Every structure is written in C-alpha cells, then in structure tokens.
C-alpha cells in the first residue's frame, strides 16, 4: 500500500515543545536597521543548535517572470547586502542576468523564526568571488571546478568521473581559478522578521528602505 500523504500531513505538529522554544519578541526594542537584528537572530539560531542556520531559500525569476526557488548557502551579510554564490552560467545566474532582483528566506524552526529579504542583486568583482571561493573548503572548490551546474547530465558515472578529476585538481591547486564562479550581493529593500507564538499571535516586523541609509518599520498582521 502507498503512503497516505494527507493522513501523514495531519499527524505532524508545528513547533513541538520538545524541539522548539518560542522566545518573546518585543518589536519596540528592535534596532533602527535590520542587519543588527538579523545578526542577533542568526547568532541565537546557532546557539540553539538550529541545523544549518546558514542555508536559505533563494527565489529568482526568468525572462518571462516565471519564479523558481532553491536552497543555497549564505556567504555573508553586511551593510552592502546579503551574499551568496553560484556559477554565472547556472540557471540562477541566467535568471539574475535577465532579472537582477531576488528574495531570500530563512527558517529557523528551533526558535519559530523566519527572516525574509528582498531587493536588487549585483555581481561582485571577479576577484572578490574567487577570494570567497578559495576561503571555503576543498569540497566547495571541487564542486565549483566540476562546473556545468544545471546542465543535463548523461549519467551518474559521468558525474563521478568529472567530480573525481575536480577533487584531484582542488587538492593539488587550492587556488585554482573558476572563472564562472560569481559572488552575488542582494541589497535589501525590505526585510521582515517573523517570531512565532504558541497562541498564533505571531509577531511580524517589516523594515522598508526609505533612502540611501534610512529605514521605516511596520507591524504586520500574522
């Protein structure tokens, strides 16, 4: 017999007490800009042993406006924006070339928190992207050297052969260049912080950029 998906879905709980702590969030105490609050929440997610808190959903759209989403890794966040990386020749890269605007989504269920970010995206200078890549692990470099991201793969054996060659090069030349590897920076225009509440009185605080350095904050209904 097959799995009854609907029955399985109904059996699941959200924010079970044994796995989740829902801390209070008073938006009146929030800083004037979103980055310090993001940094605080990220650190608290790490301290709460949230698995892979640096992973995030990245949403882009193609030339026709059709959306796509995938999970990627956050490479950094500072006053210039949130950064991630990929091959410029990948599907993400093609989307961003056609429509240089994206949205990010972080979900940290151990604390019942979400953070959403969206804004225009620009590619960092090549040397910055290469430096970011070479500061990562040998595996990350090997994956980048394997290349051909999003292209049609003929077989798993073909992947194993290309990956093996890439691993050998990455181990022999830890500074090997990957010309298509690109660091992208999303300059936030909107950042929303969501704190879950056991009574479903979720707190949503939205930051919106009002100028070069200014922000306004608004509470949203859950």
Short mmCIF file of C-alpha atoms in Angstrom, two decimals:
data_model
loop_
_atom_site.label_atom_id
_atom_site.label_comp_id
_atom_site.label_asym_id
_atom_site.label_seq_id
_atom_site.Cartn_x
_atom_site.Cartn_y
_atom_site.Cartn_z
CA UNK A 1 0.00 0.00 0.00
CA UNK A 2 1.14 3.51 -0.76
CA UNK A 3 1.66 6.22 1.80
CA UNK A 4 -1.43 8.25 2.70
CA UNK A 5 0.11 11.68 2.30
CA UNK A 6 -2.87 13.58 3.72
CA UNK A 7 -3.03 11.42 6.83
CA UNK A 8 0.71 11.83 7.30
CA UNK A 9 0.43 15.60 6.98
CA UNK A 10 -2.39 15.78 9.54
CA UNK A 11 -0.30 13.76 12.01
CA UNK A 12 2.51 16.31 12.09
CA UNK A 13 2.92 19.13 14.58
CA UNK A 14 4.45 22.56 14.16
CA UNK A 15 6.84 23.80 16.86
CA UNK A 16 6.52 20.79 19.15
CA UNK A 17 7.59 21.87 22.68
CA UNK A 18 10.28 19.20 22.90
CA UNK A 19 12.01 20.61 19.80
CA UNK A 20 11.13 24.30 19.77
CA UNK A 21 11.41 27.25 22.11
CA UNK A 22 9.40 30.33 21.17
CA UNK A 23 11.16 33.33 22.70
CA UNK A 24 9.25 36.59 23.16
CA UNK A 25 9.97 39.36 20.68
CA UNK A 26 9.17 42.97 21.52
CA UNK A 27 9.46 44.99 18.28
CA UNK A 28 9.75 48.18 20.34
CA UNK A 29 13.27 47.06 21.28
CA UNK A 30 14.32 46.35 17.68
CA UNK A 31 17.21 48.36 16.24
CA UNK A 32 16.67 51.08 13.64
CA UNK A 33 18.22 48.94 10.90
CA UNK A 34 17.63 45.26 10.05
CA UNK A 35 21.23 44.00 9.89
CA UNK A 36 21.93 44.10 13.67
CA UNK A 37 18.69 42.22 14.36
CA UNK A 38 19.49 39.64 11.69
CA UNK A 39 22.95 39.16 13.18
CA UNK A 40 21.45 38.70 16.66
CA UNK A 41 18.82 36.23 15.46
CA UNK A 42 21.38 34.29 13.44
CA UNK A 43 23.67 34.00 16.48
CA UNK A 44 20.73 32.85 18.61
CA UNK A 45 19.82 30.23 16.00
CA UNK A 46 23.39 28.91 16.13
CA UNK A 47 23.31 28.89 19.95
CA UNK A 48 20.00 26.99 19.85
CA UNK A 49 21.65 24.27 17.71
CA UNK A 50 19.48 25.01 14.70
CA UNK A 51 20.78 22.67 11.96
CA UNK A 52 22.38 24.55 9.08
CA UNK A 53 21.13 28.02 10.01
CA UNK A 54 23.19 29.49 7.16
CA UNK A 55 21.08 27.82 4.50
CA UNK A 56 18.32 29.87 2.90
CA UNK A 57 15.77 29.77 0.12
CA UNK A 58 16.68 31.88 -2.90
CA UNK A 59 13.86 32.93 -5.23
CA UNK A 60 14.55 34.28 -8.71
CA UNK A 61 12.54 34.57 -11.91
CA UNK A 62 13.31 34.00 -15.57
CA UNK A 63 12.85 36.39 -18.50
CA UNK A 64 9.14 35.55 -18.68
CA UNK A 65 8.67 36.26 -14.98
CA UNK A 66 8.24 32.60 -14.00
CA UNK A 67 9.57 32.09 -10.45
CA UNK A 68 11.98 29.47 -9.21
CA UNK A 69 13.31 28.70 -5.75
CA UNK A 70 16.11 26.60 -4.30
CA UNK A 71 18.17 26.25 -1.12
CA UNK A 72 21.61 27.87 -1.10
CA UNK A 73 24.18 28.96 1.47
CA UNK A 74 24.56 32.44 2.90
CA UNK A 75 28.13 33.64 2.39
CA UNK A 76 27.88 36.86 4.36
CA UNK A 77 25.78 39.86 5.36
CA UNK A 78 26.98 43.40 5.93
CA UNK A 79 25.88 46.96 5.25
CA UNK A 80 26.26 46.35 1.50
CA UNK A 81 23.89 43.36 1.49
CA UNK A 82 23.42 39.61 1.81
CA UNK A 83 25.76 37.50 -0.34
CA UNK A 84 25.55 34.08 -2.00
CA UNK A 85 27.44 32.47 -4.86
CA UNK A 86 26.85 30.34 -7.92
CA UNK A 87 28.09 29.88 -11.48
CA UNK A 88 27.10 32.74 -13.75
CA UNK A 89 26.20 30.04 -16.29
CA UNK A 90 23.77 28.27 -13.93
CA UNK A 91 20.01 28.70 -14.00
CA UNK A 92 20.28 31.14 -11.11
CA UNK A 93 22.94 33.06 -12.97
CA UNK A 94 20.82 33.29 -16.13
CA UNK A 95 17.82 34.42 -14.10
CA UNK A 96 19.80 37.13 -12.34
CA UNK A 97 21.25 38.35 -15.64
CA UNK A 98 17.74 38.72 -17.05
CA UNK A 99 16.04 39.98 -13.89
CA UNK A 100 18.57 41.17 -11.26
CA UNK A 101 16.16 41.02 -8.33
CA UNK A 102 15.71 38.23 -5.79
CA UNK A 103 14.23 37.20 -2.45
CA UNK A 104 15.77 35.21 0.40
CA UNK A 105 14.00 33.19 3.07
CA UNK A 106 15.50 31.88 6.32
CA UNK A 107 13.58 29.45 8.54
CA UNK A 108 14.84 28.54 12.00
CA UNK A 109 12.18 26.21 13.50
CA UNK A 110 14.06 25.64 16.76
CA UNK A 111 13.04 29.23 17.63
CA UNK A 112 9.94 29.54 15.45
CA UNK A 113 11.58 32.30 13.43
CA UNK A 114 11.67 33.37 9.82
CA UNK A 115 13.52 36.19 8.09
CA UNK A 116 12.63 37.35 4.58
CA UNK A 117 14.83 39.64 2.50
CA UNK A 118 14.32 41.02 -0.99
CA UNK A 119 15.97 43.56 -3.24
CA UNK A 120 18.13 44.10 -6.32
CA UNK A 121 21.13 41.86 -6.94
CA UNK A 122 24.53 42.73 -8.38
CA UNK A 123 27.57 40.60 -9.12
CA UNK A 124 30.66 41.33 -7.07
CA UNK A 125 34.01 41.86 -8.84
CA UNK A 126 35.57 38.61 -10.03
CA UNK A 127 38.49 38.80 -7.61
CA UNK A 128 36.08 39.07 -4.69
CA UNK A 129 34.18 35.98 -5.84
CA UNK A 130 37.40 33.99 -6.31
CA UNK A 131 38.68 35.04 -2.87
CA UNK A 132 35.39 33.94 -1.31
CA UNK A 133 35.59 30.56 -3.07
CA UNK A 134 39.20 29.92 -2.07
CA UNK A 135 38.41 30.72 1.56
CA UNK A 136 35.97 27.79 1.63
CA UNK A 137 36.57 24.05 1.84
CA UNK A 138 38.32 21.79 -0.65
CA UNK A 139 34.95 20.20 -1.33
CA UNK A 140 33.42 23.56 -2.22
CA UNK A 141 36.25 24.24 -4.67
CA UNK A 142 35.94 20.75 -6.16
CA UNK A 143 32.20 21.25 -6.66
CA UNK A 144 32.83 24.60 -8.34
CA UNK A 145 35.53 23.08 -10.57
CA UNK A 146 33.15 20.30 -11.59
CA UNK A 147 31.02 23.04 -13.11
CA UNK A 148 28.21 22.60 -15.67
CA UNK A 149 25.62 23.41 -12.99
CA UNK A 150 22.00 22.99 -14.19
CA UNK A 151 23.07 21.38 -17.48
CA UNK A 152 21.63 17.99 -18.49
CA UNK A 153 23.65 15.11 -17.01
CA UNK A 154 24.08 11.97 -19.07
CA UNK A 155 24.72 9.57 -16.18
CA UNK A 156 25.90 9.35 -12.60
CA UNK A 157 29.09 7.75 -13.88
CA UNK A 158 29.81 10.90 -15.89
CA UNK A 159 29.34 12.97 -12.75
CA UNK A 160 31.62 10.69 -10.72
CA UNK A 161 34.40 10.97 -13.30
CA UNK A 162 34.17 14.79 -13.55
CA UNK A 163 33.96 15.13 -9.78
CA UNK A 164 36.98 12.89 -9.24
CA UNK A 165 39.03 14.99 -11.64
CA UNK A 166 37.87 18.17 -9.90
CA UNK A 167 38.76 16.83 -6.45
CA UNK A 168 42.26 15.95 -7.64
CA UNK A 169 42.75 19.47 -9.01
CA UNK A 170 41.28 21.12 -5.91
CA UNK A 171 43.64 19.20 -3.65
CA UNK A 172 46.67 19.91 -5.85
CA UNK A 173 45.83 23.56 -6.56
CA UNK A 174 43.77 25.10 -3.71
CA UNK A 175 43.91 28.44 -5.51
CA UNK A 176 42.68 27.09 -8.86
CA UNK A 177 40.52 29.75 -10.57
CA UNK A 178 36.91 29.08 -11.55
CA UNK A 179 36.05 31.91 -13.97
CA UNK A 180 32.29 31.28 -13.94
CA UNK A 181 32.02 31.27 -10.13
CA UNK A 182 30.35 34.51 -9.07
CA UNK A 183 29.57 36.13 -5.74
CA UNK A 184 26.20 37.91 -5.79
CA UNK A 185 25.11 40.63 -3.40
CA UNK A 186 21.46 41.37 -2.62
CA UNK A 187 20.97 44.95 -1.42
CA UNK A 188 17.88 44.74 0.82
CA UNK A 189 14.91 46.98 0.17
CA UNK A 190 12.65 45.00 2.50
CA UNK A 191 13.48 42.74 5.45
CA UNK A 192 10.80 41.03 7.53
CA UNK A 193 11.29 39.31 10.88
CA UNK A 194 8.71 36.73 11.96
CA UNK A 195 8.55 35.39 15.52
CA UNK A 196 6.16 32.52 16.07
CA UNK A 197 3.84 32.44 19.09
CA UNK A 198 2.15 29.42 20.68
CA UNK A 199 -1.20 31.23 20.65
CA UNK A 200 -0.71 32.06 16.96
CA UNK A 201 -0.19 35.73 17.82
CA UNK A 202 2.87 35.78 15.65
CA UNK A 203 4.90 38.98 15.60
CA UNK A 204 5.88 40.30 12.17
CA UNK A 205 8.16 43.32 11.92
CA UNK A 206 8.88 44.67 8.44
CA UNK A 207 11.73 47.03 7.60
CA UNK A 208 11.49 49.06 4.39
CA UNK A 209 14.27 51.18 3.00
CA UNK A 210 13.33 54.84 2.61
CA UNK A 211 16.54 56.27 1.17
CA UNK A 212 20.26 55.77 0.98
CA UNK A 213 20.54 54.82 4.66
CA UNK A 214 17.05 55.23 6.11
CA UNK A 215 14.56 52.57 7.20
CA UNK A 216 10.99 52.56 8.41
CA UNK A 217 9.41 49.74 10.43
CA UNK A 218 5.86 48.44 10.28
CA UNK A 219 4.00 45.74 12.17
CA UNK A 220 2.07 43.25 10.02
CA UNK A 221 -0.90 41.07 10.83
CA UNK A 222 0.10 37.41 11.09
#
